[in-house]
Amino acid sequence: MIYPKHILCITCEKCYELGIQMGVYPATFQFECKDCKTPISGEVKFEPFELILKNATELNEEAPNYQKYTKLPIWRLDVSSEFPTNKLYLKETVIDGILSSPFLNQAMRLDKLKSDSEYGGVTEISKAMKFADFVTEGKFNNILRLFNLFWNKQEKYLYRDLKKLLDENKHLTPFREVKNVSDATMVLHQMFLTTSGISNILGNGILAEYTSLAKKIYSSEEHRDEIIRYIDHIESGFDTVERKAFEILETFSSIYSIMIPVVTLLNSNGYNRLDQASSGVSAANYKKLNDFYASSYEWILDNINLVIALNNIFVRNGYDNCCNGRSYHNNLESIPSKFNKVNQYNPGQAYLDVSEPFSKPVNNLNNKIRNAIQHFSSQVDYDNQKIIFEDRHQGRVRQEEYSIVDFIKICLANFSLIIYILEIIYTFRKLKFINYGITPSIYWIKNEEISKVMSDDEVKDNFQRKLKNRINKKRRK
């Protein structure tokens, strides 16, 4: 449903039409007045509906000269958070904007479901919205609170509140209570990944791929001693690394709703069907996007060492043995420019070989963009929804231009790398617990409980099913 509104520039009273797609999440917009160049911006909130304007006033139908102000042709801007929208365009006929909407246009770009007559994009849109719901319902903030209890070693409150979370999500994990730090680590991790909808942001099969690589680390007997030796070298910083990651994810969560259109397109193979000459995503939040990109860029380059070390261990049998004949201790840890860890423009000098087993694509890590953001040398074209990054280096100015849609895409790639590295840290924590002799309490199963479960023909819940499968698997060995 489209809700039309007319607004007047506060400077010259030029009239604009807003085509507001009714939705769930607040939608922001910004453009420049065509006559006087005044920047006009606003936010639309729903339930209850509210239009907040800056440098413009709302024009009601009862206002004098309403017909004169709204006479065609008129400049129109579609507004939506969940879907790509038409950029500012000149509406010349009454039917312009009536026969289409951001929702319908998005649905037309996406594949149809094989088993459904509706557009497959409806399912992808719903999946992409899950993390936004997780945020607006306060669940992300609650997970962050629980992680803070974990980092601050507040076991009394952490175990109690994790038990409440388990009671609310019995179908998601075999855990029923939290008895030690190993339980707390696993439950926190599982609850975050399974309740947040993060897998929908990462894309089809990506989280499973990360989990598979984590299992490779966890189950490697050949490299176990060297992995433990590496963990001993870095584990004192795990809490700090995770804290900083979640600060960055908090920034991500505050702007995620504007990323929903891009997540939907990427996950439904419809990204290249978006005509970016005429459609896109509002540039109103570009500063927050910049902040997320710059902070995630720094965090990834600070912690990509974990990926490099794993490649060293599994390819060259020692975490100190970097590719290109360098040393983790003597070279990597004292590298002058962090970007050279992953510099694919000069792979002979890089420490990350993208062909090695734990590597991920790093083309999204662009030092020119980072430099431009850090030195406040970026500017935005609101009407065309583009950001121009200027990197000034040794008297030269190098420009990188991105549409907001393409910039969101590389921000999502950064997000994916953060989750990947956090998955590695989680795996390292589990390995170290085993090394300390701390095991999850789900493995503390009394003989009588095993007998009861195995003798019961009816599986009563997911916990019993998993337990039965685990026991049968062990008995077959």
CSV table of C-alpha atoms in Angstrom, one decimal:
chain,number,residue,atom,x,y,z
A,1,MET,CA,0.0,0.0,0.0
A,2,ILE,CA,1.3,3.4,-1.0
A,3,TYR,CA,0.4,6.5,1.1
A,4,PRO,CA,0.9,9.7,-0.9
A,5,LYS,CA,2.0,12.9,0.9
A,6,HIS,CA,2.9,16.3,-0.4
A,7,ILE,CA,5.6,18.5,1.2
A,8,LEU,CA,6.9,22.0,0.6
A,9,CYS,CA,10.5,23.2,0.6
A,10,ILE,CA,10.7,25.6,3.6
A,11,THR,CA,12.9,28.0,1.6
A,12,CYS,CA,11.2,28.3,-1.8
A,13,GLU,CA,7.9,26.4,-1.3
A,14,LYS,CA,8.5,24.1,-4.2
A,15,CYS,CA,6.2,21.1,-3.9
A,16,TYR,CA,7.3,17.4,-3.8
A,17,GLU,CA,5.3,14.2,-3.7
A,18,LEU,CA,6.3,11.4,-1.4
A,19,GLY,CA,5.1,7.9,-2.3
A,20,ILE,CA,5.3,6.2,1.1
A,21,GLN,CA,5.3,2.4,1.1
A,22,MET,CA,3.6,1.3,4.2
A,23,GLY,CA,5.9,-0.9,6.2
A,24,VAL,CA,7.2,-2.0,9.6
A,25,TYR,CA,10.5,-0.1,10.1
A,26,PRO,CA,11.1,3.6,10.0
A,27,ALA,CA,12.1,4.9,6.6
A,28,THR,CA,14.5,7.8,6.1
A,29,PHE,CA,15.0,10.0,3.0
A,30,GLN,CA,17.0,13.0,1.8
A,31,PHE,CA,17.3,15.0,-1.4
A,32,GLU,CA,18.2,18.4,-2.6
A,33,CYS,CA,15.5,20.9,-3.6
A,34,LYS,CA,15.6,21.3,-7.4
A,35,ASP,CA,15.1,25.1,-7.3
A,36,CYS,CA,17.0,26.5,-4.3
A,37,LYS,CA,19.3,23.5,-3.4
A,38,THR,CA,18.1,23.3,0.2
A,39,PRO,CA,18.8,19.9,1.7
A,40,ILE,CA,15.4,18.3,2.6
A,41,SER,CA,15.3,15.2,4.8
A,42,GLY,CA,12.8,13.3,6.8
A,43,GLU,CA,11.7,10.1,8.5
A,44,VAL,CA,8.5,8.1,8.3
A,45,LYS,CA,7.4,6.1,11.3
A,46,PHE,CA,4.6,3.5,11.4
A,47,GLU,CA,2.2,2.4,14.0
A,48,PRO,CA,1.3,5.1,14.7
A,49,PHE,CA,2.1,6.9,11.4
A,50,GLU,CA,4.3,10.0,11.8
A,51,LEU,CA,6.1,12.1,9.2
A,52,ILE,CA,9.1,14.0,10.6
A,53,LEU,CA,10.5,16.7,8.2
A,54,LYS,CA,13.6,18.9,8.2
A,55,ASN,CA,13.6,22.0,5.9
A,56,ALA,CA,10.2,21.1,4.6
A,57,THR,CA,6.5,21.3,5.8
A,58,GLU,CA,3.7,19.0,5.1
A,59,LEU,CA,1.0,20.2,2.7
A,60,ASN,CA,-2.5,19.2,3.6
A,61,GLU,CA,-5.3,18.8,1.1
A,62,GLU,CA,-7.3,21.6,2.9
A,63,ALA,CA,-4.5,24.1,2.5
A,64,PRO,CA,-5.0,27.1,0.2
A,65,ASN,CA,-3.6,26.7,-3.3
A,66,TYR,CA,-3.3,22.9,-2.7
A,67,GLN,CA,-4.3,22.2,-6.4
A,68,LYS,CA,-1.8,24.8,-7.6
A,69,TYR,CA,1.1,23.3,-5.6
A,70,THR,CA,0.3,19.7,-6.6
A,71,LYS,CA,-0.3,20.4,-10.3
A,72,LEU,CA,1.6,18.0,-12.7
A,73,PRO,CA,4.4,17.7,-13.5
A,74,ILE,CA,5.7,17.3,-10.0
A,75,TRP,CA,8.9,15.8,-8.6
A,76,ARG,CA,8.2,12.5,-6.7
A,77,LEU,CA,10.3,10.4,-4.3
A,78,ASP,CA,9.3,6.9,-3.2
A,79,VAL,CA,10.1,6.1,0.4
A,80,SER,CA,10.6,2.7,1.9
A,81,SER,CA,12.9,0.9,4.3
A,82,GLU,CA,12.2,-2.7,3.3
A,83,PHE,CA,12.4,-2.3,-0.5
A,84,PRO,CA,14.4,-0.5,-3.2
A,85,THR,CA,12.7,2.7,-4.3
A,86,ASN,CA,12.7,4.9,-7.4
A,87,LYS,CA,15.1,7.8,-7.2
A,88,LEU,CA,13.7,11.3,-7.3
A,89,TYR,CA,11.9,11.6,-10.7
A,90,LEU,CA,9.5,13.9,-12.5
A,91,LYS,CA,5.9,12.6,-12.3
A,92,GLU,CA,4.2,13.7,-15.5
A,93,THR,CA,0.9,11.7,-15.5
A,94,VAL,CA,-1.6,10.7,-12.8
A,95,ILE,CA,-0.9,7.0,-13.2
A,96,ASP,CA,2.9,7.4,-12.6
A,97,GLY,CA,3.5,5.7,-9.3
A,98,ILE,CA,0.0,4.1,-9.1
A,99,LEU,CA,0.5,1.0,-11.2
A,100,SER,CA,3.7,0.1,-9.3
A,101,SER,CA,5.1,0.3,-5.8
A,102,PRO,CA,8.4,-0.5,-4.1
A,103,PHE,CA,7.0,-3.8,-2.9
A,104,LEU,CA,5.6,-4.9,-6.4
A,105,ASN,CA,8.8,-3.7,-8.1
A,106,GLN,CA,10.9,-5.8,-5.7
A,107,ALA,CA,8.7,-8.8,-6.2
A,108,MET,CA,9.0,-8.5,-10.0
A,109,ARG,CA,12.8,-8.7,-9.7
A,110,LEU,CA,12.9,-11.9,-7.8
A,111,ASP,CA,12.5,-15.6,-8.8
A,112,LYS,CA,9.2,-17.4,-8.2
A,113,LEU,CA,9.1,-20.2,-5.6
A,114,LYS,CA,9.1,-23.6,-7.2
A,115,SER,CA,6.4,-24.9,-4.9
A,116,ASP,CA,4.3,-21.7,-4.7
A,117,SER,CA,2.4,-19.4,-7.1
A,118,GLU,CA,3.5,-16.4,-5.2
A,119,TYR,CA,6.7,-14.6,-5.8
A,120,GLY,CA,9.7,-16.2,-4.1
A,121,GLY,CA,10.9,-12.8,-3.1
A,122,VAL,CA,8.1,-12.7,-0.4
A,123,THR,CA,9.8,-15.5,1.4
A,124,GLU,CA,13.3,-13.9,1.0
A,125,ILE,CA,11.9,-10.5,2.3
A,126,SER,CA,10.5,-12.2,5.4
A,127,LYS,CA,13.8,-14.0,6.1
A,128,ALA,CA,15.8,-10.8,5.6
A,129,MET,CA,13.5,-9.0,8.1
A,130,LYS,CA,14.1,-11.5,10.9
A,131,PHE,CA,17.3,-9.8,12.2
A,132,ALA,CA,15.5,-6.4,12.1
A,133,ASP,CA,12.7,-7.9,14.2
A,134,PHE,CA,15.3,-9.3,16.6
A,135,VAL,CA,16.6,-5.8,17.1
A,136,THR,CA,13.3,-3.9,17.4
A,137,GLU,CA,12.0,-6.5,19.9
A,138,GLY,CA,15.0,-5.9,22.2
A,139,LYS,CA,16.4,-9.4,21.8
A,140,PHE,CA,19.7,-8.2,20.4
A,141,ASN,CA,20.1,-5.9,23.4
A,142,ASN,CA,19.4,-8.8,25.7
A,143,ILE,CA,22.0,-11.0,24.0
A,144,LEU,CA,24.5,-8.2,24.3
A,145,ARG,CA,23.6,-7.9,28.0
A,146,LEU,CA,24.3,-11.6,28.4
A,147,PHE,CA,27.6,-11.4,26.7
A,148,ASN,CA,28.6,-8.6,29.0
A,149,LEU,CA,27.8,-10.8,32.0
A,150,PHE,CA,29.9,-13.5,30.4
A,151,TRP,CA,32.9,-11.2,29.8
A,152,ASN,CA,32.6,-9.8,33.3
A,153,LYS,CA,32.4,-13.3,34.8
A,154,GLN,CA,29.1,-12.7,36.5
A,155,GLU,CA,28.2,-16.4,36.5
A,156,LYS,CA,25.4,-16.1,39.1
A,157,TYR,CA,23.3,-13.9,36.9
A,158,LEU,CA,24.5,-15.3,33.6
A,159,TYR,CA,23.5,-18.9,34.3
A,160,ARG,CA,20.1,-17.8,35.7
A,161,ASP,CA,19.2,-15.7,32.7
A,162,LEU,CA,20.5,-18.2,30.2
A,163,LYS,CA,18.3,-20.8,31.9
A,164,LYS,CA,15.3,-18.5,31.2
A,165,LEU,CA,16.4,-18.2,27.6
A,166,LEU,CA,16.6,-22.0,27.3
A,167,ASP,CA,13.2,-22.4,28.7
A,168,GLU,CA,11.8,-20.1,26.0
A,169,ASN,CA,13.7,-21.9,23.2
A,170,LYS,CA,13.6,-25.6,24.1
A,171,HIS,CA,13.5,-26.7,20.5
A,172,LEU,CA,16.7,-25.0,19.5
A,173,THR,CA,19.3,-26.7,21.6
A,174,PRO,CA,19.9,-29.9,23.6
A,175,PHE,CA,20.8,-27.9,26.7
A,176,ARG,CA,18.3,-27.6,29.5
A,177,GLU,CA,20.4,-25.7,32.1
A,178,VAL,CA,23.8,-24.0,32.4
A,179,LYS,CA,26.2,-25.6,35.0
A,180,ASN,CA,29.6,-24.3,33.9
A,181,VAL,CA,31.5,-21.9,31.7
A,182,SER,CA,31.5,-24.4,28.8
A,183,ASP,CA,27.7,-24.6,28.9
A,184,ALA,CA,27.5,-20.8,29.1
A,185,THR,CA,29.8,-20.3,26.1
A,186,MET,CA,27.9,-22.9,23.9
A,187,VAL,CA,24.4,-21.7,24.9
A,188,LEU,CA,25.2,-18.0,24.3
A,189,HIS,CA,26.7,-18.8,20.9
A,190,GLN,CA,23.8,-21.1,19.9
A,191,MET,CA,21.1,-18.7,21.0
A,192,PHE,CA,22.7,-15.8,19.2
A,193,LEU,CA,23.0,-17.7,15.9
A,194,THR,CA,19.7,-19.5,16.0
A,195,THR,CA,17.4,-16.8,17.3
A,196,SER,CA,18.8,-13.7,15.5
A,197,GLY,CA,18.3,-14.6,11.9
A,198,ILE,CA,22.0,-13.9,11.1
A,199,SER,CA,22.1,-16.9,8.8
A,200,ASN,CA,19.7,-15.1,6.5
A,201,ILE,CA,22.0,-12.1,6.3
A,202,LEU,CA,25.1,-14.2,5.5
A,203,GLY,CA,23.3,-16.0,2.7
A,204,ASN,CA,22.4,-19.5,1.7
A,205,GLY,CA,24.8,-22.1,3.2
A,206,ILE,CA,27.4,-19.6,4.5
A,207,LEU,CA,26.8,-20.2,8.2
A,208,ALA,CA,27.0,-24.0,7.5
A,209,GLU,CA,30.2,-23.4,5.7
A,210,TYR,CA,31.7,-21.5,8.7
A,211,THR,CA,30.5,-24.3,11.0
A,212,SER,CA,32.1,-26.9,8.8
A,213,LEU,CA,35.4,-25.1,9.0
A,214,ALA,CA,35.1,-24.8,12.7
A,215,LYS,CA,34.5,-28.5,12.9
A,216,LYS,CA,37.7,-29.1,10.9
A,217,ILE,CA,39.6,-27.1,13.5
A,218,TYR,CA,37.9,-28.8,16.4
A,219,SER,CA,38.3,-32.4,15.2
A,220,SER,CA,41.9,-32.2,13.9
A,221,GLU,CA,44.0,-34.6,15.9
A,222,GLU,CA,47.1,-34.0,13.7
A,223,HIS,CA,47.2,-30.3,14.4
A,224,ARG,CA,45.7,-30.2,17.9
A,225,ASP,CA,48.9,-29.5,19.8
A,226,GLU,CA,49.9,-26.6,17.5
A,227,ILE,CA,46.4,-25.1,17.6
A,228,ILE,CA,46.5,-25.2,21.5
A,229,ARG,CA,49.9,-23.6,21.4
A,230,TYR,CA,48.5,-20.8,19.2
A,231,ILE,CA,45.4,-20.4,21.5
A,232,ASP,CA,47.8,-20.0,24.5
A,233,HIS,CA,49.5,-17.2,22.6
A,234,ILE,CA,46.3,-15.2,22.0
A,235,GLU,CA,43.5,-16.2,24.3
A,236,SER,CA,44.1,-13.4,26.9
A,237,GLY,CA,42.6,-11.0,24.3
A,238,PHE,CA,39.4,-13.0,23.4
A,239,ASP,CA,37.1,-11.0,25.6
A,240,THR,CA,38.4,-7.7,24.3
A,241,VAL,CA,38.1,-8.8,20.7
A,242,GLU,CA,34.6,-10.0,21.2
A,243,ARG,CA,33.6,-6.8,23.1
A,244,LYS,CA,34.8,-4.7,20.2
A,245,ALA,CA,33.1,-6.9,17.6
A,246,PHE,CA,29.7,-6.6,19.4
A,247,GLU,CA,30.1,-2.8,19.6
A,248,ILE,CA,30.5,-2.9,15.8
A,249,LEU,CA,27.5,-5.2,15.5
A,250,GLU,CA,25.5,-2.8,17.6
A,251,THR,CA,26.2,-0.1,15.0
A,252,PHE,CA,25.2,-2.6,12.3
A,253,SER,CA,22.0,-3.4,14.1
A,254,SER,CA,21.0,0.3,14.2
A,255,ILE,CA,21.1,0.6,10.4
A,256,TYR,CA,20.2,-2.9,9.3
A,257,SER,CA,16.7,-2.1,8.3
A,258,ILE,CA,18.0,0.0,5.3
A,259,MET,CA,20.0,-3.1,4.3
A,260,ILE,CA,17.0,-5.4,4.0
A,261,PRO,CA,16.4,-4.6,0.2
A,262,VAL,CA,20.0,-5.5,-0.6
A,263,VAL,CA,20.0,-8.7,1.6
A,264,THR,CA,16.8,-9.8,-0.2
A,265,LEU,CA,18.3,-9.2,-3.6
A,266,LEU,CA,21.5,-11.0,-2.8
A,267,ASN,CA,19.8,-14.1,-1.3
A,268,SER,CA,17.4,-14.4,-4.2
A,269,ASN,CA,19.9,-13.9,-7.0
A,270,GLY,CA,18.1,-10.7,-8.0
A,271,TYR,CA,20.9,-8.3,-7.2
A,272,ASN,CA,21.8,-7.7,-10.9
A,273,ARG,CA,18.2,-7.2,-11.8
A,274,LEU,CA,18.0,-3.9,-9.9
A,275,ASP,CA,18.3,-1.0,-12.4
A,276,GLN,CA,20.6,1.3,-10.3
A,277,ALA,CA,20.2,4.1,-12.8
A,278,SER,CA,16.6,4.6,-11.7
A,279,SER,CA,16.3,2.7,-8.4
A,280,GLY,CA,18.2,2.3,-5.2
A,281,VAL,CA,18.3,2.8,-1.4
A,282,SER,CA,18.2,6.1,0.5
A,283,ALA,CA,21.5,7.8,1.2
A,284,ALA,CA,20.1,9.4,4.4
A,285,ASN,CA,22.1,7.0,6.6
A,286,TYR,CA,25.4,7.1,4.7
A,287,LYS,CA,27.3,8.5,7.7
A,288,LYS,CA,26.4,5.4,9.8
A,289,LEU,CA,27.3,3.2,6.9
A,290,ASN,CA,30.7,4.9,6.8
A,291,ASP,CA,31.1,4.4,10.5
A,292,PHE,CA,30.3,0.7,10.2
A,293,TYR,CA,32.6,0.2,7.3
A,294,ALA,CA,35.6,1.9,8.9
A,295,SER,CA,35.2,0.2,12.3
A,296,SER,CA,34.6,-3.2,10.8
A,297,TYR,CA,37.6,-2.8,8.4
A,298,GLU,CA,39.9,-2.0,11.3
A,299,TRP,CA,38.5,-4.9,13.4
A,300,ILE,CA,38.9,-7.4,10.6
A,301,LEU,CA,42.5,-6.4,9.8
A,302,ASP,CA,43.3,-6.5,13.5
A,303,ASN,CA,41.9,-10.1,13.8
A,304,ILE,CA,42.6,-11.6,10.4
A,305,ASN,CA,45.7,-13.0,12.1
A,306,LEU,CA,43.5,-15.9,13.4
A,307,VAL,CA,42.7,-16.9,9.8
A,308,ILE,CA,46.4,-16.6,8.8
A,309,ALA,CA,47.5,-18.7,11.7
A,310,LEU,CA,45.1,-21.5,10.9
A,311,ASN,CA,46.3,-21.5,7.3
A,312,ASN,CA,49.9,-21.7,8.6
A,313,ILE,CA,49.0,-24.6,10.8
A,314,PHE,CA,47.0,-26.7,8.3
A,315,VAL,CA,49.2,-25.9,5.3
A,316,ARG,CA,52.7,-25.4,6.8
A,317,ASN,CA,52.3,-27.3,10.1
A,318,GLY,CA,53.1,-24.3,12.4
A,319,TYR,CA,51.3,-21.1,13.2
A,320,ASP,CA,54.6,-19.1,12.9
A,321,ASN,CA,55.2,-20.2,9.3
A,322,CYS,CA,53.4,-17.6,7.1
A,323,CYS,CA,53.2,-17.9,3.3
A,324,ASN,CA,55.8,-16.1,1.2
A,325,GLY,CA,58.5,-17.2,3.7
A,326,ARG,CA,57.6,-14.8,6.5
A,327,SER,CA,57.2,-15.3,10.3
A,328,TYR,CA,54.0,-14.7,12.4
A,329,HIS,CA,56.1,-13.5,15.3
A,330,ASN,CA,58.8,-11.6,13.5
A,331,ASN,CA,56.9,-10.1,10.6
A,332,LEU,CA,53.1,-10.3,10.9
A,333,GLU,CA,52.8,-9.0,14.5
A,334,SER,CA,54.9,-6.0,13.7
A,335,ILE,CA,53.6,-5.2,10.2
A,336,PRO,CA,53.6,-1.4,9.6
A,337,SER,CA,50.5,-1.4,7.4
A,338,LYS,CA,47.7,-3.7,8.4
A,339,PHE,CA,46.3,-3.7,4.8
A,340,ASN,CA,49.4,-5.5,3.6
A,341,LYS,CA,48.2,-8.6,5.5
A,342,VAL,CA,45.6,-9.1,2.8
A,343,ASN,CA,46.8,-6.9,0.0
A,344,GLN,CA,45.6,-8.7,-3.1
A,345,TYR,CA,47.1,-6.0,-5.4
A,346,ASN,CA,50.5,-7.4,-4.4
A,347,PRO,CA,49.8,-11.0,-3.3
A,348,GLY,CA,53.6,-11.8,-3.2
A,349,GLN,CA,53.8,-9.5,-0.1
A,350,ALA,CA,50.5,-10.6,1.5
A,351,TYR,CA,50.2,-12.9,4.5
A,352,LEU,CA,46.7,-14.2,3.5
A,353,ASP,CA,46.8,-16.6,0.6
A,354,VAL,CA,43.2,-16.6,-0.7
A,355,SER,CA,43.7,-20.2,-2.1
A,356,GLU,CA,44.4,-21.7,1.4
A,357,PRO,CA,41.7,-23.6,3.3
A,358,PHE,CA,40.6,-21.0,5.9
A,359,SER,CA,40.8,-17.9,3.7
A,360,LYS,CA,37.7,-15.9,2.6
A,361,PRO,CA,37.4,-13.3,-0.1
A,362,VAL,CA,38.7,-9.9,1.0
A,363,ASN,CA,38.0,-7.7,-2.0
A,364,ASN,CA,35.6,-5.8,0.2
A,365,LEU,CA,38.5,-4.5,2.3
A,366,ASN,CA,39.4,-1.3,0.4
A,367,ASN,CA,42.0,0.9,2.0
A,368,LYS,CA,41.1,3.8,-0.2
A,369,ILE,CA,37.6,3.9,1.2
A,370,ARG,CA,38.9,3.5,4.7
A,371,ASN,CA,41.4,6.3,4.3
A,372,ALA,CA,38.7,8.6,2.8
A,373,ILE,CA,36.3,7.9,5.8
A,374,GLN,CA,39.1,8.4,8.4
A,375,HIS,CA,40.1,11.7,6.8
A,376,PHE,CA,36.5,12.9,6.3
A,377,SER,CA,37.1,13.0,2.6
A,378,SER,CA,33.8,11.5,1.4
A,379,GLN,CA,30.8,13.3,0.0
A,380,VAL,CA,27.3,12.1,-0.9
A,381,ASP,CA,25.1,12.7,-3.9
A,382,TYR,CA,21.7,12.3,-2.2
A,383,ASP,CA,19.6,12.6,-5.4
A,384,ASN,CA,21.6,9.9,-7.3
A,385,GLN,CA,22.3,7.9,-4.1
A,386,LYS,CA,26.1,7.7,-4.5
A,387,ILE,CA,29.1,8.2,-2.3
A,388,ILE,CA,32.3,9.6,-3.6
A,389,PHE,CA,35.4,8.6,-1.5
A,390,GLU,CA,38.6,10.7,-2.0
A,391,ASP,CA,41.8,9.2,-0.8
A,392,ARG,CA,44.6,11.8,-0.8
A,393,HIS,CA,48.0,10.1,-1.0
A,394,GLN,CA,51.4,11.7,-1.7
A,395,GLY,CA,49.9,14.7,-3.5
A,396,ARG,CA,47.5,12.6,-5.6
A,397,VAL,CA,43.7,12.3,-5.2
A,398,ARG,CA,42.3,8.9,-5.9
A,399,GLN,CA,38.5,8.6,-6.1
A,400,GLU,CA,36.2,5.6,-5.5
A,401,GLU,CA,32.5,6.0,-6.3
A,402,TYR,CA,29.9,3.7,-5.0
A,403,SER,CA,26.1,3.6,-5.2
A,404,ILE,CA,24.5,3.2,-1.8
A,405,VAL,CA,23.4,-0.3,-2.9
A,406,ASP,CA,26.9,-1.4,-3.8
A,407,PHE,CA,28.3,0.1,-0.6
A,408,ILE,CA,25.8,-1.8,1.5
A,409,LYS,CA,26.9,-4.9,-0.3
A,410,ILE,CA,30.5,-4.5,0.8
A,411,CYS,CA,29.4,-3.6,4.3
A,412,LEU,CA,27.5,-6.9,4.4
A,413,ALA,CA,30.7,-8.7,3.2
A,414,ASN,CA,32.5,-7.1,6.2
A,415,PHE,CA,29.7,-8.3,8.5
A,416,SER,CA,30.2,-11.8,7.2
A,417,LEU,CA,33.9,-11.8,7.9
A,418,ILE,CA,33.2,-10.6,11.5
A,419,ILE,CA,30.8,-13.5,12.1
A,420,TYR,CA,33.4,-15.9,10.6
A,421,ILE,CA,36.2,-14.7,12.9
A,422,LEU,CA,33.9,-14.9,15.9
A,423,GLU,CA,33.1,-18.5,15.0
A,424,ILE,CA,36.8,-19.2,15.0
A,425,ILE,CA,37.2,-17.6,18.5
A,426,TYR,CA,34.2,-19.7,19.7
A,427,THR,CA,35.8,-22.9,18.4
A,428,PHE,CA,39.1,-21.9,20.1
A,429,ARG,CA,37.3,-21.4,23.4
A,430,LYS,CA,35.7,-24.8,23.2
A,431,LEU,CA,39.0,-26.5,22.5
A,432,LYS,CA,40.7,-24.8,25.4
A,433,PHE,CA,37.8,-25.9,27.8
A,434,ILE,CA,38.5,-29.5,26.7
A,435,ASN,CA,42.2,-29.0,27.3
A,436,TYR,CA,41.3,-27.8,30.8
A,437,GLY,CA,39.0,-30.8,31.4
A,438,ILE,CA,35.9,-28.7,31.4
A,439,THR,CA,33.1,-30.5,29.4
A,440,PRO,CA,29.5,-29.4,28.6
A,441,SER,CA,27.0,-30.8,31.1
A,442,ILE,CA,24.9,-32.3,28.3
A,443,TYR,CA,27.5,-35.1,28.3
A,444,TRP,CA,27.0,-35.8,32.0
A,445,ILE,CA,24.4,-38.5,31.4
A,446,LYS,CA,23.6,-41.0,34.1
A,447,ASN,CA,23.3,-44.7,33.1
A,448,GLU,CA,19.7,-44.8,34.2
A,449,GLU,CA,18.8,-41.8,32.1
A,450,ILE,CA,20.4,-43.5,29.1
A,451,SER,CA,18.5,-46.7,29.8
A,452,LYS,CA,15.2,-44.8,30.1
A,453,VAL,CA,15.7,-42.9,26.8
A,454,MET,CA,16.8,-45.9,24.8
A,455,SER,CA,14.0,-48.1,26.1
A,456,ASP,CA,11.3,-45.6,25.3
A,457,ASP,CA,9.9,-46.2,21.8
A,458,GLU,CA,8.3,-42.8,21.6
A,459,VAL,CA,10.7,-39.8,21.2
A,460,LYS,CA,9.1,-37.1,23.3
A,461,ASP,CA,11.1,-34.0,22.2
A,462,ASN,CA,14.0,-32.8,20.2
A,463,PHE,CA,16.4,-33.3,23.2
A,464,GLN,CA,15.6,-37.0,23.4
A,465,ARG,CA,15.9,-37.4,19.7
A,466,LYS,CA,19.4,-35.9,19.7
A,467,LEU,CA,20.4,-37.8,22.7
A,468,LYS,CA,19.2,-41.1,21.2
A,469,ASN,CA,21.1,-40.4,18.0
A,470,ARG,CA,24.3,-39.5,19.9
A,471,ILE,CA,24.1,-42.7,22.0
A,472,ASN,CA,23.5,-44.9,18.9
A,473,LYS,CA,26.4,-43.3,17.1
A,474,LYS,CA,28.7,-44.0,20.0
A,475,ARG,CA,27.6,-47.6,20.3
A,476,ARG,CA,28.3,-48.2,16.6
A,477,LYS,CA,32.0,-47.1,17.0
